[in-house]
Amino acid sequence: VQLQASGGGLVQFGGSLRLSCAASGRTLSAYAMGWFRQAPGKEREFVAGVSRSGSLSNYADSVKGRFTIYRDNAKNTVYLQMNSLKPEDTAVYYCAARGREILTTTRIATSPDEYHYWGQGTQVTVSS
């Protein structure tokens, strides 16, 4: 599966952005999906994840209550709605797909090593 992330940009403190991750090559419903981010000089970190059906999601503590991950399997796209953005949210954001995930999973993978396919990243910059 190929992933194409988009929607990044420059936004002021407190603003909102919606990131999109479009899949091609295979149907997105076969994969659990995640968003990660990497700031300069830092390791890639988990932001949010969603199960294959969209019924289960998980968030990093730093974004809980501000970010929402959701998917539209009919459109082969997963989204990350980001509200109340802060300068510390500045990073390159990556979407990732995890294969071999059962439909009824009760856990969202949070380690980059657990994901098998990656998009190219989209830059999000939040000014203070």
Coordinates of N, CA and C in Angstrom, one line a residue:
V1 N 0.9 -1.2 0.0 CA 0.0 0.0 0.0 C 0.9 1.2 0.0
Q2 N 0.5 2.2 -0.8 CA 1.2 3.5 -0.8 C 0.4 4.6 -0.1
L3 N 1.1 5.4 0.7 CA 0.4 6.4 1.5 C 0.9 7.8 1.1
Q4 N 0.0 8.7 1.0 CA 0.3 10.1 0.7 C -0.4 11.0 1.7
A5 N 0.5 11.6 2.5 CA 0.0 12.6 3.5 C 0.0 14.0 3.0
S6 N -1.0 14.7 3.4 CA -1.1 16.1 3.0 C -1.9 16.9 4.1
G7 N -1.9 18.2 3.9 CA -2.7 19.1 4.8 C -1.9 19.9 5.8
G8 N -0.6 19.7 5.8 CA 0.3 20.4 6.7 C 0.4 21.9 6.3
G9 N 1.0 22.7 7.2 CA 1.2 24.1 6.8 C 1.6 24.9 8.1
L10 N 1.5 26.2 7.9 CA 1.8 27.1 9.0 C 0.5 27.6 9.6
V11 N 0.4 27.6 10.9 CA -0.8 28.0 11.6 C -0.4 28.7 12.9
Q12 N -1.2 29.6 13.4 CA -0.9 30.3 14.6 C -1.3 29.5 15.8
F13 N -0.7 29.8 17.0 CA -1.1 29.2 18.2 C -2.6 29.2 18.4
G14 N -3.1 28.1 18.8 CA -4.6 28.0 19.0 C -5.4 27.6 17.7
G15 N -4.7 27.6 16.6 CA -5.4 27.3 15.3 C -5.6 25.8 15.1
S16 N -6.2 25.5 13.9 CA -6.5 24.1 13.6 C -6.0 23.8 12.2
L17 N -5.7 22.5 12.0 CA -5.4 21.9 10.7 C -6.0 20.5 10.7
R18 N -6.3 20.1 9.5 CA -6.7 18.7 9.3 C -5.7 18.0 8.3
L19 N -5.0 17.0 8.8 CA -4.2 16.2 7.9 C -4.9 15.1 7.3
S20 N -4.6 14.7 6.1 CA -5.2 13.6 5.4 C -4.1 12.6 4.9
C21 N -4.4 11.4 4.9 CA -3.5 10.3 4.4 C -4.3 9.4 3.5
A22 N -4.0 9.6 2.2 CA -4.7 8.8 1.2 C -3.9 7.5 0.8
A23 N -4.6 6.4 0.7 CA -3.9 5.2 0.4 C -4.3 4.8 -1.0
S24 N -3.3 4.1 -1.6 CA -3.5 3.5 -2.9 C -2.8 2.2 -3.0
G25 N -3.2 1.4 -3.9 CA -2.6 0.1 -4.1 C -3.3 -1.1 -3.4
R26 N -3.9 -0.8 -2.2 CA -4.7 -1.7 -1.5 C -5.8 -1.0 -0.7
T27 N -6.8 -1.7 -0.4 CA -7.9 -1.0 0.4 C -7.4 -0.7 1.8
L28 N -7.7 0.5 2.3 CA -7.2 0.9 3.6 C -7.8 0.1 4.7
S29 N -9.0 -0.5 4.5 CA -9.7 -1.2 5.6 C -8.9 -2.4 6.0
A30 N -7.9 -2.8 5.3 CA -7.1 -4.0 5.7 C -6.0 -3.6 6.7
Y31 N -5.9 -2.3 7.1 CA -4.8 -1.8 7.9 C -5.3 -1.0 9.1
A32 N -4.7 -1.3 10.2 CA -4.8 -0.3 11.3 C -3.9 0.9 10.9
M33 N -4.2 2.1 11.3 CA -3.5 3.3 10.9 C -3.0 4.1 12.1
G34 N -1.9 4.8 11.8 CA -1.4 5.6 12.9 C -0.8 6.9 12.3
W35 N -0.8 7.9 13.2 CA -0.1 9.2 12.9 C 1.1 9.3 13.9
F36 N 2.2 9.6 13.3 CA 3.4 9.9 14.1 C 4.0 11.3 13.8
R37 N 4.8 11.8 14.6 CA 5.5 13.1 14.3 C 6.9 13.0 14.8
Q38 N 7.7 13.8 14.1 CA 9.1 13.9 14.4 C 9.6 15.4 14.3
A39 N 10.0 15.9 15.5 CA 10.6 17.3 15.5 C 12.1 17.2 15.3
P40 N 12.7 18.3 14.9 CA 14.1 18.3 14.7 C 14.9 17.9 16.0
G41 N 15.8 16.9 15.8 CA 16.6 16.5 16.9 C 15.9 15.5 17.9
K42 N 14.7 15.1 17.5 CA 13.9 14.2 18.4 C 13.6 13.0 17.7
E43 N 13.2 12.0 18.4 CA 12.8 10.7 17.9 C 11.4 10.8 17.4
R44 N 11.0 9.9 16.5 CA 9.7 9.9 16.0 C 8.8 9.4 17.1
E45 N 7.6 10.0 17.3 CA 6.8 9.7 18.4 C 5.3 9.4 17.9
F46 N 4.7 8.6 18.6 CA 3.3 8.2 18.3 C 2.4 9.4 18.7
V47 N 1.4 9.7 17.8 CA 0.5 10.8 18.0 C -0.9 10.2 18.3
A48 N -1.4 9.3 17.3 CA -2.7 8.8 17.4 C -2.8 7.5 16.5
G49 N -3.7 6.6 16.9 CA -3.9 5.4 16.1 C -5.4 5.1 16.0
V50 N -5.7 4.3 15.0 CA -7.1 3.9 14.9 C -7.2 2.5 14.3
S51 N -8.1 1.7 14.8 CA -8.3 0.3 14.3 C -8.8 0.3 12.9
R52 N -8.8 -0.9 12.4 CA -9.3 -1.1 11.0 C -10.7 -0.6 10.8
S53 N -11.5 -0.9 11.7 CA -12.9 -0.5 11.6 C -13.2 0.9 12.0
G54 N -12.3 1.5 12.7 CA -12.5 2.9 13.2 C -13.1 2.9 14.6
S55 N -13.4 1.8 15.1 CA -14.2 1.7 16.4 C -13.3 2.0 17.6
L56 N -12.0 1.8 17.4 CA -11.0 1.9 18.5 C -9.9 2.9 18.1
S57 N -9.6 3.8 19.1 CA -8.6 4.8 18.8 C -7.8 5.0 20.1
N58 N -6.6 5.6 19.9 CA -5.7 5.9 21.0 C -4.9 7.1 20.7
Y59 N -4.5 7.9 21.8 CA -3.8 9.1 21.6 C -2.7 9.2 22.6
A60 N -1.6 9.9 22.1 CA -0.6 10.3 23.1 C -1.2 11.3 24.1
D61 N -0.7 11.3 25.3 CA -1.2 12.2 26.3 C -1.1 13.6 25.9
S62 N -0.1 14.0 25.2 CA 0.2 15.4 24.8 C -0.9 15.9 23.9
V63 N -1.6 15.1 23.2 CA -2.6 15.5 22.2 C -4.1 15.2 22.6
K64 N -4.3 14.4 23.7 CA -5.6 14.0 24.0 C -6.5 15.3 24.3
G65 N -7.7 15.2 23.7 CA -8.6 16.3 23.9 C -8.5 17.4 22.8
R66 N -7.4 17.3 22.1 CA -7.1 18.3 21.0 C -7.1 17.7 19.6
F67 N -6.6 16.5 19.5 CA -6.5 15.9 18.2 C -7.6 14.7 18.1
T68 N -8.1 14.5 16.9 CA -9.0 13.4 16.6 C -8.6 12.7 15.4
I69 N -8.4 11.4 15.5 CA -8.1 10.5 14.3 C -9.4 9.8 13.9
Y70 N -9.6 9.8 12.6 CA -10.8 9.1 12.1 C -10.5 8.7 10.7
R71 N -11.3 7.7 10.2 CA -11.0 7.2 8.9 C -12.3 7.0 8.1
D72 N -12.1 7.1 6.8 CA -13.2 6.9 5.9 C -12.8 5.8 4.9
N73 N -13.1 4.6 5.2 CA -12.6 3.5 4.4 C -13.1 3.5 3.0
A74 N -14.3 4.1 2.8 CA -14.9 4.2 1.5 C -14.0 5.1 0.6
K75 N -13.4 6.1 1.2 CA -12.5 7.0 0.5 C -11.1 6.6 0.6
N76 N -10.8 5.5 1.3 CA -9.4 5.1 1.5 C -8.5 6.1 2.1
T77 N -9.1 6.8 3.0 CA -8.3 8.0 3.6 C -8.5 8.0 5.2
V78 N -7.4 8.3 5.8 CA -7.5 8.5 7.3 C -7.1 10.0 7.5
Y79 N -7.7 10.5 8.6 CA -7.5 12.0 8.9 C -7.0 12.2 10.3
L80 N -6.4 13.3 10.5 CA -6.0 13.8 11.8 C -6.5 15.2 12.0
Q81 N -7.5 15.4 12.7 CA -8.0 16.8 13.0 C -7.3 17.3 14.2
M82 N -6.6 18.4 14.0 CA -5.8 19.0 15.1 C -6.3 20.4 15.5
N83 N -6.8 20.5 16.7 CA -7.3 21.7 17.2 C -6.4 22.3 18.3
S84 N -6.6 23.5 18.7 CA -5.8 24.1 19.8 C -4.4 23.9 19.7
L85 N -3.8 24.1 18.5 CA -2.4 23.8 18.2 C -1.5 24.7 19.0
K86 N -0.4 24.0 19.4 CA 0.7 24.7 20.2 C 2.0 24.7 19.5
P87 N 2.9 25.6 19.8 CA 4.2 25.5 19.2 C 4.9 24.2 19.3
E88 N 4.7 23.5 20.4 CA 5.3 22.2 20.6 C 4.7 21.1 19.7
D89 N 3.7 21.4 19.0 CA 3.2 20.4 18.0 C 3.9 20.5 16.7
T90 N 4.8 21.5 16.6 CA 5.6 21.7 15.3 C 6.4 20.4 15.1
A91 N 6.3 19.9 13.9 CA 7.0 18.6 13.5 C 6.6 18.2 12.1
V92 N 7.3 17.2 11.6 CA 6.9 16.6 10.4 C 6.0 15.4 10.8
Y93 N 4.8 15.4 10.3 CA 3.8 14.4 10.6 C 3.7 13.3 9.6
Y94 N 3.8 12.0 10.0 CA 3.8 10.9 9.1 C 2.5 10.0 9.4
C95 N 1.9 9.5 8.3 CA 0.9 8.5 8.5 C 1.6 7.1 8.3
A96 N 1.0 6.1 8.9 CA 1.6 4.8 8.8 C 0.5 3.7 8.8
A97 N 0.8 2.6 8.2 CA -0.2 1.5 8.1 C 0.4 0.3 8.8
R98 N -0.4 -0.4 9.5 CA 0.0 -1.6 10.2 C -0.8 -2.8 9.6
G99 N -0.1 -3.7 9.0 CA -0.7 -4.8 8.4 C -0.9 -6.0 9.4
R100 N -1.6 -7.0 9.0 CA -1.8 -8.2 9.8 C -2.5 -7.9 11.1
E101 N -3.3 -6.9 11.1 CA -4.0 -6.5 12.3 C -5.4 -7.2 12.2
I102 N -5.8 -7.8 13.3 CA -7.2 -8.4 13.3 C -8.2 -7.4 13.4
L103 N -9.4 -7.7 12.8 CA -10.5 -6.7 12.8 C -11.0 -6.4 14.2
T104 N -10.9 -7.3 15.1 CA -11.4 -7.1 16.5 C -10.3 -6.8 17.5
T105 N -9.3 -6.1 17.0 CA -8.2 -5.8 18.0 C -8.7 -5.0 19.1
T106 N -8.0 -5.2 20.3 CA -8.3 -4.4 21.5 C -7.2 -3.5 21.8
R107 N -6.2 -3.4 20.9 CA -5.0 -2.6 21.2 C -4.6 -1.8 20.0
I108 N -4.2 -0.6 20.2 CA -3.6 0.2 19.1 C -2.1 0.2 19.3
A109 N -1.4 -0.2 18.2 CA 0.0 -0.2 18.3 C 0.6 1.3 18.4
T110 N 1.6 1.5 19.2 CA 2.1 2.8 19.4 C 3.6 3.0 19.1
S111 N 4.3 1.9 18.7 CA 5.7 1.9 18.4 C 5.8 2.0 16.9
P112 N 6.7 2.9 16.4 CA 7.0 2.9 14.9 C 7.3 1.6 14.4
D113 N 8.0 0.7 15.1 CA 8.4 -0.6 14.6 C 7.3 -1.5 14.3
E114 N 6.1 -1.2 14.9 CA 4.9 -2.0 14.7 C 4.2 -1.7 13.4
Y115 N 4.6 -0.6 12.7 CA 3.9 -0.2 11.5 C 4.8 -0.6 10.3
H116 N 4.2 -1.0 9.2 CA 4.9 -1.6 8.1 C 5.0 -0.6 6.8
Y117 N 4.1 0.3 6.7 CA 4.2 1.2 5.6 C 4.1 2.6 6.0
W118 N 4.8 3.5 5.4 CA 4.9 4.9 5.8 C 4.6 5.9 4.6
G119 N 4.0 7.0 4.9 CA 3.9 8.1 4.0 C 5.1 8.9 4.0
Q120 N 5.1 10.0 3.2 CA 6.3 10.8 3.1 C 6.4 11.9 4.1
G121 N 5.4 12.2 4.8 CA 5.5 13.2 5.8 C 4.9 14.6 5.3
T122 N 4.4 15.3 6.2 CA 3.9 16.7 5.9 C 4.2 17.6 7.1
Q123 N 4.8 18.8 6.8 CA 5.3 19.7 7.8 C 4.1 20.4 8.5
V124 N 4.1 20.5 9.8 CA 3.2 21.3 10.5 C 4.0 22.3 11.4
T125 N 3.8 23.6 11.2 CA 4.5 24.6 12.0 C 3.5 25.5 12.7
V126 N 3.6 25.6 14.0 CA 2.7 26.4 14.8 C 3.5 27.5 15.4
S127 N 3.1 28.7 15.0 CA 3.8 29.9 15.5 C 3.2 30.4 16.8
S128 N 4.0 31.0 17.6 CA 3.5 31.5 18.9 C 3.1 32.9 18.9

